[in-house]
XYZ file of C-alpha atoms in Angstrom:
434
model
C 30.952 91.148 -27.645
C 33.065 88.222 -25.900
C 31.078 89.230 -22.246
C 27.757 89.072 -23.865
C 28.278 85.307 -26.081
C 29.636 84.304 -22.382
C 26.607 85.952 -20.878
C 24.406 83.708 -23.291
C 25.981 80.878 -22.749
C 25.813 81.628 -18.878
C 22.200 81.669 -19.402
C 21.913 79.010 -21.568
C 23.857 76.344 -19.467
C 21.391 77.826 -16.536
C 18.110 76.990 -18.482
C 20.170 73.018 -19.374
C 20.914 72.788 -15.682
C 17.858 73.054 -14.113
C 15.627 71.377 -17.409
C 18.528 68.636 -16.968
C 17.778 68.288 -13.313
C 14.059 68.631 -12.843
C 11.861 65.628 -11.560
C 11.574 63.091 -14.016
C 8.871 63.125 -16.511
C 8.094 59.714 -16.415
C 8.158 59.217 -12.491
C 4.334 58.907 -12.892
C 4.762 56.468 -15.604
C 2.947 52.830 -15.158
C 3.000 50.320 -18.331
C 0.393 49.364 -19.916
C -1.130 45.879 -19.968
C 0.910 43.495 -21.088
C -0.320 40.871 -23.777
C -2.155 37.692 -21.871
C -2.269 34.625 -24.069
C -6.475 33.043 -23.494
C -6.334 30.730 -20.611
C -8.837 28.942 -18.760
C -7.756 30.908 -15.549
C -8.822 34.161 -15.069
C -6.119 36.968 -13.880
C -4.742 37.388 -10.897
C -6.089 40.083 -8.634
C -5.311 41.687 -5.498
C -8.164 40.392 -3.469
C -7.187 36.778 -4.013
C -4.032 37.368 -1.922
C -5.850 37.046 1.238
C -6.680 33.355 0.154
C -3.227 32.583 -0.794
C -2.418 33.514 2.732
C -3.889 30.411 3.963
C -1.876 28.034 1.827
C 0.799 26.558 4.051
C 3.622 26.509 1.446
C 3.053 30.219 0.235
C 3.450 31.009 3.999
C 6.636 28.879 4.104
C 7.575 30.933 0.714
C 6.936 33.870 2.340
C 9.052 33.182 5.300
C 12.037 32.053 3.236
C 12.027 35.589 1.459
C 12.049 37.523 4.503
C 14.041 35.441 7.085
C 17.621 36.829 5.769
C 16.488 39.413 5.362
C 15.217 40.389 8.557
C 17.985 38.245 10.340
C 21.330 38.602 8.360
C 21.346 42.371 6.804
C 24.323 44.666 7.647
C 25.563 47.597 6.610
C 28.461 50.312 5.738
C 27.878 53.632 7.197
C 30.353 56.473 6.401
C 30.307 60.580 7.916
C 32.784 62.978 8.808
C 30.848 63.630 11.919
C 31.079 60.381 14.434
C 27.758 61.300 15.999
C 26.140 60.893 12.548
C 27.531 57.791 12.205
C 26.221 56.436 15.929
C 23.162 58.451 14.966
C 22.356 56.786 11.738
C 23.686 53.298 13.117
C 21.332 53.160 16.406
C 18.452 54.127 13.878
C 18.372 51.734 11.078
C 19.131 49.074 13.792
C 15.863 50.303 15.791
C 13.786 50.420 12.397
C 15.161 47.114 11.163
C 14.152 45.150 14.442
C 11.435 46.583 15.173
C 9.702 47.737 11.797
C 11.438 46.136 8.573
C 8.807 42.788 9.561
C 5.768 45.399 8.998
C 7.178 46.991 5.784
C 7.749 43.871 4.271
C 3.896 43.139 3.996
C 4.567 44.695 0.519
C 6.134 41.634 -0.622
C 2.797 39.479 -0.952
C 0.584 42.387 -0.977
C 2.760 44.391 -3.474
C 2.790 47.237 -1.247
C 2.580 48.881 2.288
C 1.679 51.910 3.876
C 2.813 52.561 8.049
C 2.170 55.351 9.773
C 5.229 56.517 11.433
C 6.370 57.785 14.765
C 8.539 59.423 16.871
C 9.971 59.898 20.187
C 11.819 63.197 21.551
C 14.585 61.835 23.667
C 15.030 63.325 26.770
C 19.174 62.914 27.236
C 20.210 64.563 23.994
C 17.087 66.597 22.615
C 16.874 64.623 19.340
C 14.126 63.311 17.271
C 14.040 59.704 16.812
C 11.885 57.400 15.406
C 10.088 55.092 17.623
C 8.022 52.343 15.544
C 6.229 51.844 12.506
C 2.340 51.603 12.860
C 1.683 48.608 10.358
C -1.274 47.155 11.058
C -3.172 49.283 8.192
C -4.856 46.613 5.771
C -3.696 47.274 1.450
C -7.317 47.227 0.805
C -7.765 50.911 2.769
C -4.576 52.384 1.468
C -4.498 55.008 -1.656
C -0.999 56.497 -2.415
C -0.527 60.204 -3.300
C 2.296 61.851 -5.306
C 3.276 65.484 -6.801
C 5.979 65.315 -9.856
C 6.944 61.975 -9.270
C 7.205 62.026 -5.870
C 5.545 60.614 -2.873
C 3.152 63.016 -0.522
C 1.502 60.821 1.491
C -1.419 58.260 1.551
C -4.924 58.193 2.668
C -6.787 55.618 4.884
C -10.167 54.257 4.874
C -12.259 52.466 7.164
C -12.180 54.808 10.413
C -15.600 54.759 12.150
C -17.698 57.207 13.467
C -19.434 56.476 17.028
C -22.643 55.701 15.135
C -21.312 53.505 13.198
C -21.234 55.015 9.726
C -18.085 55.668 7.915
C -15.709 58.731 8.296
C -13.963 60.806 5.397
C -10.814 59.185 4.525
C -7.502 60.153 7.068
C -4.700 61.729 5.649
C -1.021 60.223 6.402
C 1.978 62.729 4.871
C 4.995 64.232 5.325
C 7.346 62.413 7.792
C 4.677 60.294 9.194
C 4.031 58.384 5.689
C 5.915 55.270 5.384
C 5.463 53.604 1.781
C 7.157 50.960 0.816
C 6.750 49.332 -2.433
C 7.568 45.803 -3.813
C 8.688 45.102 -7.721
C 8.266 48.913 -8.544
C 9.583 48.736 -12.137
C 5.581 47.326 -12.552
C 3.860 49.923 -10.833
C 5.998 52.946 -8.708
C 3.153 53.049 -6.351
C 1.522 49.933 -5.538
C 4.108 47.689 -7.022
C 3.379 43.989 -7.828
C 3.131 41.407 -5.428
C 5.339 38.355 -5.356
C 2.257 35.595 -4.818
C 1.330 36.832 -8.375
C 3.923 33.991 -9.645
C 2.587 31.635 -7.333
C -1.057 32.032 -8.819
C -1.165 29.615 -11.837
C -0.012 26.694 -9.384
C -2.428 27.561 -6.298
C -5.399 27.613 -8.543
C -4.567 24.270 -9.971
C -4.134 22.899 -6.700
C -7.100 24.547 -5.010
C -9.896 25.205 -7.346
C -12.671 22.472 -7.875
C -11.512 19.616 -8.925
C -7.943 20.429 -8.145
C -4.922 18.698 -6.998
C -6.181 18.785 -3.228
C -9.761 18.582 -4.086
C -8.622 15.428 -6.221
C -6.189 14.207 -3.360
C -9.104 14.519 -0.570
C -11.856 12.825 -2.909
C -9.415 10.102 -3.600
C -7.782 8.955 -0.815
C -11.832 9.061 0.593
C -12.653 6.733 -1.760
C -10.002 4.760 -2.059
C -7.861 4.645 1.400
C -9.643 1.275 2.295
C -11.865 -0.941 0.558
C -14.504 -2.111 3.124
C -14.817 -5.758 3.728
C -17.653 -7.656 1.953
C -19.634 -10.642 3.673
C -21.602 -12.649 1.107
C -24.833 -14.298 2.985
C -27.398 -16.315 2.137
C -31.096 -14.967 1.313
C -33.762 -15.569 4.120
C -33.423 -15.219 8.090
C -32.344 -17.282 10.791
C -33.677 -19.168 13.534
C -35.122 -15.998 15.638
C -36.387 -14.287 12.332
C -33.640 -12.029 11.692
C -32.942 -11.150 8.392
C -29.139 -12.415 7.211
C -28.551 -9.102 5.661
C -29.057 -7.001 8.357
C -27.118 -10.205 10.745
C -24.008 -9.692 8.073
C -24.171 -5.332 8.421
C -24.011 -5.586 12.282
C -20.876 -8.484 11.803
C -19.155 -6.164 9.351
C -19.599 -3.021 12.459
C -18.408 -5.765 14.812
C -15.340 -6.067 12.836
C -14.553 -2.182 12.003
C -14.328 -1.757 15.557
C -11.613 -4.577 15.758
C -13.823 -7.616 16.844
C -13.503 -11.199 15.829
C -15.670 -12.833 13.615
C -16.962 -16.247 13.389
C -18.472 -18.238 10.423
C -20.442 -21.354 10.574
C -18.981 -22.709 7.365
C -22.351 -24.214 5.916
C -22.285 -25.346 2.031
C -24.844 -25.331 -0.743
C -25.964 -28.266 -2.774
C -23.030 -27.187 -4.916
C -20.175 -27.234 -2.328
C -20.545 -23.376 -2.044
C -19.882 -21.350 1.606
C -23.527 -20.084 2.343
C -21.196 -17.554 4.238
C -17.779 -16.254 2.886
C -15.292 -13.069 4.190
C -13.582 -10.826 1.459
C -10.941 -9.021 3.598
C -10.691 -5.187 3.207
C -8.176 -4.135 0.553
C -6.324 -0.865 -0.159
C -7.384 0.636 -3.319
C -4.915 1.517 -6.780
C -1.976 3.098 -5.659
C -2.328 7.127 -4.878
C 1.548 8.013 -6.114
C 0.772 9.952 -9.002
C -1.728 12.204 -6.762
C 0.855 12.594 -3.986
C 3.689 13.652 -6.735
C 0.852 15.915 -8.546
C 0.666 18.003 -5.836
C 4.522 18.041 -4.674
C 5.042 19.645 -7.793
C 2.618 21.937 -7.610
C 3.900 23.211 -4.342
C 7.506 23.336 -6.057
C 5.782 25.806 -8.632
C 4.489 27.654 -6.155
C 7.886 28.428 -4.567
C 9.569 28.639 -8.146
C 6.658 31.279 -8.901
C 7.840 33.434 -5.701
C 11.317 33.306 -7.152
C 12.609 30.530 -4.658
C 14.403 27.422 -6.213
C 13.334 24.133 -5.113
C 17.292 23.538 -4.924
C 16.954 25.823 -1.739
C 14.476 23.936 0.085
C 15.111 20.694 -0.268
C 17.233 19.043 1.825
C 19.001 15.751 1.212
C 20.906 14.410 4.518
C 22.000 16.677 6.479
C 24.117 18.409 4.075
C 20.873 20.680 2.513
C 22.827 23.001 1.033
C 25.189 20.630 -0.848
C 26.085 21.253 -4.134
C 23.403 24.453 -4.359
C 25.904 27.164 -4.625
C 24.466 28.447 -8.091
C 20.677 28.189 -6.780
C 21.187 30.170 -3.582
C 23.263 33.119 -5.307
C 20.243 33.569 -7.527
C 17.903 33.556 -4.637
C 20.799 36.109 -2.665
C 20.918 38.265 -5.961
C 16.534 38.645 -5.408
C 16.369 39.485 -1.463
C 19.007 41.997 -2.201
C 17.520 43.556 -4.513
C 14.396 43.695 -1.515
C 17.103 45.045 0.907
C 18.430 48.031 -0.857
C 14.889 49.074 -1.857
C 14.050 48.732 1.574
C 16.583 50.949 2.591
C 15.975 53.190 -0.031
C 12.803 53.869 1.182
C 13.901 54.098 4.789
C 16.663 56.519 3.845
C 14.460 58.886 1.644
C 10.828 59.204 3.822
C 12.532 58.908 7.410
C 16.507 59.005 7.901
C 17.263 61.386 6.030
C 15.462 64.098 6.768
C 15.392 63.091 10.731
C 19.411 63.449 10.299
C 18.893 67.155 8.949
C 16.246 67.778 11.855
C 18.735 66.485 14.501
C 21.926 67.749 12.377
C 21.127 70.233 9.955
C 20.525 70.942 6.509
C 24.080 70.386 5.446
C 24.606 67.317 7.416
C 25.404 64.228 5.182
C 26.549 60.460 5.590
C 26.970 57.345 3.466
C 24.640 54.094 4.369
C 24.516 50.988 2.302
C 23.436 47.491 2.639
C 26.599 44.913 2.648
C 26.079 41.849 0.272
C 23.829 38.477 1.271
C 25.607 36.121 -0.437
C 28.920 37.017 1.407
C 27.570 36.752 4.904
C 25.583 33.750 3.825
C 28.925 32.084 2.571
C 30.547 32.671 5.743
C 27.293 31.148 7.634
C 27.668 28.257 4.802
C 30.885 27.099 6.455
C 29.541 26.405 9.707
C 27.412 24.102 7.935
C 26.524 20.325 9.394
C 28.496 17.772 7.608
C 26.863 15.281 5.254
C 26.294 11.663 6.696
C 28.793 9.992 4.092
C 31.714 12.897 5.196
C 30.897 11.853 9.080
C 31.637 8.301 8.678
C 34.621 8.416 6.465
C 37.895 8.342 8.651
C 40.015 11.322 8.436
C 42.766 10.127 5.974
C 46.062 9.436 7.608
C 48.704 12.223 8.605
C 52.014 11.213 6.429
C 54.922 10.880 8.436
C 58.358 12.389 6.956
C 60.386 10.037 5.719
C 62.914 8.154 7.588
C 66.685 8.675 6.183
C 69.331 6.175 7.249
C 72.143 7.807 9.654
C 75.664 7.918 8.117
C 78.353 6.322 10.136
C 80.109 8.783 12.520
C 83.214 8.092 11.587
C 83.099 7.158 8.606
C 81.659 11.211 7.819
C 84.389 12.524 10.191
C 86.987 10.652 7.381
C 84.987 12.693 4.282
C 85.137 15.444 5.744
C 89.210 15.669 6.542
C 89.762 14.268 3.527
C 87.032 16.946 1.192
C 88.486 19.889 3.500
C 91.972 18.951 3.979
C 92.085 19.326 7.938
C 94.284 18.382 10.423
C 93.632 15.417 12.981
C 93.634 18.178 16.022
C 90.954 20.262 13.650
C 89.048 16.721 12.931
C 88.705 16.323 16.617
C 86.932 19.703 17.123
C 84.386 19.448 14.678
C 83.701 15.674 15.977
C 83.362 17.750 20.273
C 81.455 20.673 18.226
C 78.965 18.365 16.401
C 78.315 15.924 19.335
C 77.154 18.631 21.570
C 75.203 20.264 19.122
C 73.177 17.385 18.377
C 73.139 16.392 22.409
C 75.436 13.493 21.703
């Protein structure tokens, strides 16, 4: 009775197990449309990223993002086996020069698909990985998966000799690299991070916009041209004063003098009078219109305006909070990065090289701490390099005792002899080089 309940329960826990550890059934899972309150502006969409592109501060925006971390990620690796260690080491070094740039294209386009590849190395026999193929355009790229996880990825646009079309080409297995930005959105293709940014670039470059409205303005009202008032009629030759006063006014754009006969009407009037050229109403409010739009733009992308502006020299003065928000984002891009890197190509190139059993430890060590440490070799501001360095305190100077009069205290507070007195007066004297 007791071997068959333990039997059940055997059999049981068995059936748990493996229900309790299948794929998730939600891996698939993509949420719905969120609610859009009516705007004037339509949605964002994928094919306005290209645009975007072109804006100078979404490329600055972009280049913010990925400069740490491209330039200041390290990591912890842990093994029992050394050469796993060196192994995994020399590899996410190679793919992090050479291929982390290509893979990041999934932060404005949401996501990114490589094809990857290999090299057999001819010292030790391994498999490596060489490079990452990235020059494969979001538009062609459709992503693949079987129970929640990633197969592979097709891509268009491959030409026959004719010029028509071919079928799709298929990308799986270990030569698949997919890499996807802001997956809690969408596991596959991810969201990309110029979607924030899209409200504010609109504005700015629709129509009527700030830089259409900048442009049109400062057109119109840079300079005021100069106006020559003239009398009606011609002059002596039979030239018409108008077209005498147009051909001054040319004269005088192209920095010539000009001289007036200063004849009067009946009325006392100049027959002839100059209005100098004038700048028009201040432009200000344009100018600052479109600062802040660029500020939105970068605040959209998840990058505080503390971060970029720079005040003195100092420019990261009094921005601590600012840039451990903006840390706490890229490393949330890091360890999905590596996450990716670990689960399509390290891992299983370790069990190639290694085998099936072989296992190691690899994480990404924090941002903010080696930007801290970076943060001290900062520039000083202009008001710390012209204050003097404040004065080094010197110790206090304590009146010497008379010699004798301390040799008396002391015979008298330790009852000594005069032969005894005389020894401690020789002992102290050539102590202190007396």
């Amino acid at each position: 009775m007791i071997a068959e309940i333990r039997s059940a329960l055997r059999g049981a826990f068995g059936r748990m197990s493996t229900a309790l550890t299948a794929p998730p059934r939600t891996a698939d899972y993509v949420p719905g449309p969120l609610f859009d309150f009516p705007h004037r502006m339509r949605r964002f969409q994928l094919r306005d990223v290209p645009n975007m592109l072109y804006d100078a501060r979404i490329q600055l925006g972009l280049r913010m993002i990925k400069g740490p971390i491209l330039s200041n990620a390290e990591f912890e690796i842990e093994s029992d086996d050394e050469r796993i260690v060196e192994f995994v080491k020399d590899q996410t070094e190679k793919f992090w020069n050479t291929s982390a740039v290509k893979a990041l294209k999934a932060i404005e386009w949401g996501f990114s698909g490589s094809e990857a590849l290999y090299e057999l190395d001819p010292d030790d026999g391994m498999l490596k990985f060489d490079r990452l193929k990235g020059d494969l355009h979001a538009f062609d790229l459709d992503a693949y998966s079987h129970q929640g996880q990633l197969v592979g990825f097709t891509v268009r646009g491959s030409r026959r000799d004719d010029g028509s079309e071919d079928n799709p080409i298929w990308i799986g297995g270990m030569r698949a690299f997919w890499h996807v930005h802001q997956r809690d959105q969408n596991p596959w293709y991810g969201v990309p991070r110029l979607k924030g940014a899209w409200e504010p670039w609109f504005e700015g470059r629709v129509d009527g916009g700030g830089k259409d409205l900048r442009r049109v303005y400062f057109h119109k009202f840079a300079l005021r041209g100069e106006i020559l008032y003239h009398p009606t009629g011609q002059d002596a030759r039979g030239k018409d004063y108008n077209t005498l006063a147009v051909e001054m006014l040319q004269h005088r754009r192209s920095g010539g003098s000009l001289a007036i006969q200063d004849d009067r009407d009946t009325a006392g009037n100049r027959r002839w009078e100059l209005i100098e050229a004038s700048a028009g109403p201040g432009g200000t409010e344009i100018i600052d219109y479109n600062a802040k739009l660029d500020d939105e733009k970068l605040e959209g992308m998840g990058i505080p305006p503390e971060v970029v502006a720079a005040e003195g020299t100092g420019a990261f003065a009094g921005r601590k909070i600012p840039m451990e928000a903006f840390f706490s984002m890229e490393q949330e891009i890091v360890d999905c990065l590596l996450m990716d890197w670990k689960d399509q190509i390290l891992t299983p190139l370790v069990q190639l090289n290694f085998g099936p059993k072989a296992d190691y430890m690899l994480q990404a060590k924090k941002l903010i701490e080696q930007f801290a440490t970076d943060s001290t070799d900062l520039p000083q501001t202009e008001q710390q390099q012209q204050e003097p360095p404040p004065p080094v305190q010197q110790p206090m100077q304590m009146a010497q005792p008379d010699r004798k009069q301390m040799l008396r205290q002391t015979q008298k507070m330790f009852d000594l002899r005069d032969e005894e007195v005389d020894f401690v007066d020789r002992f102290t004297s050539n102590r202190n080089g007396q």
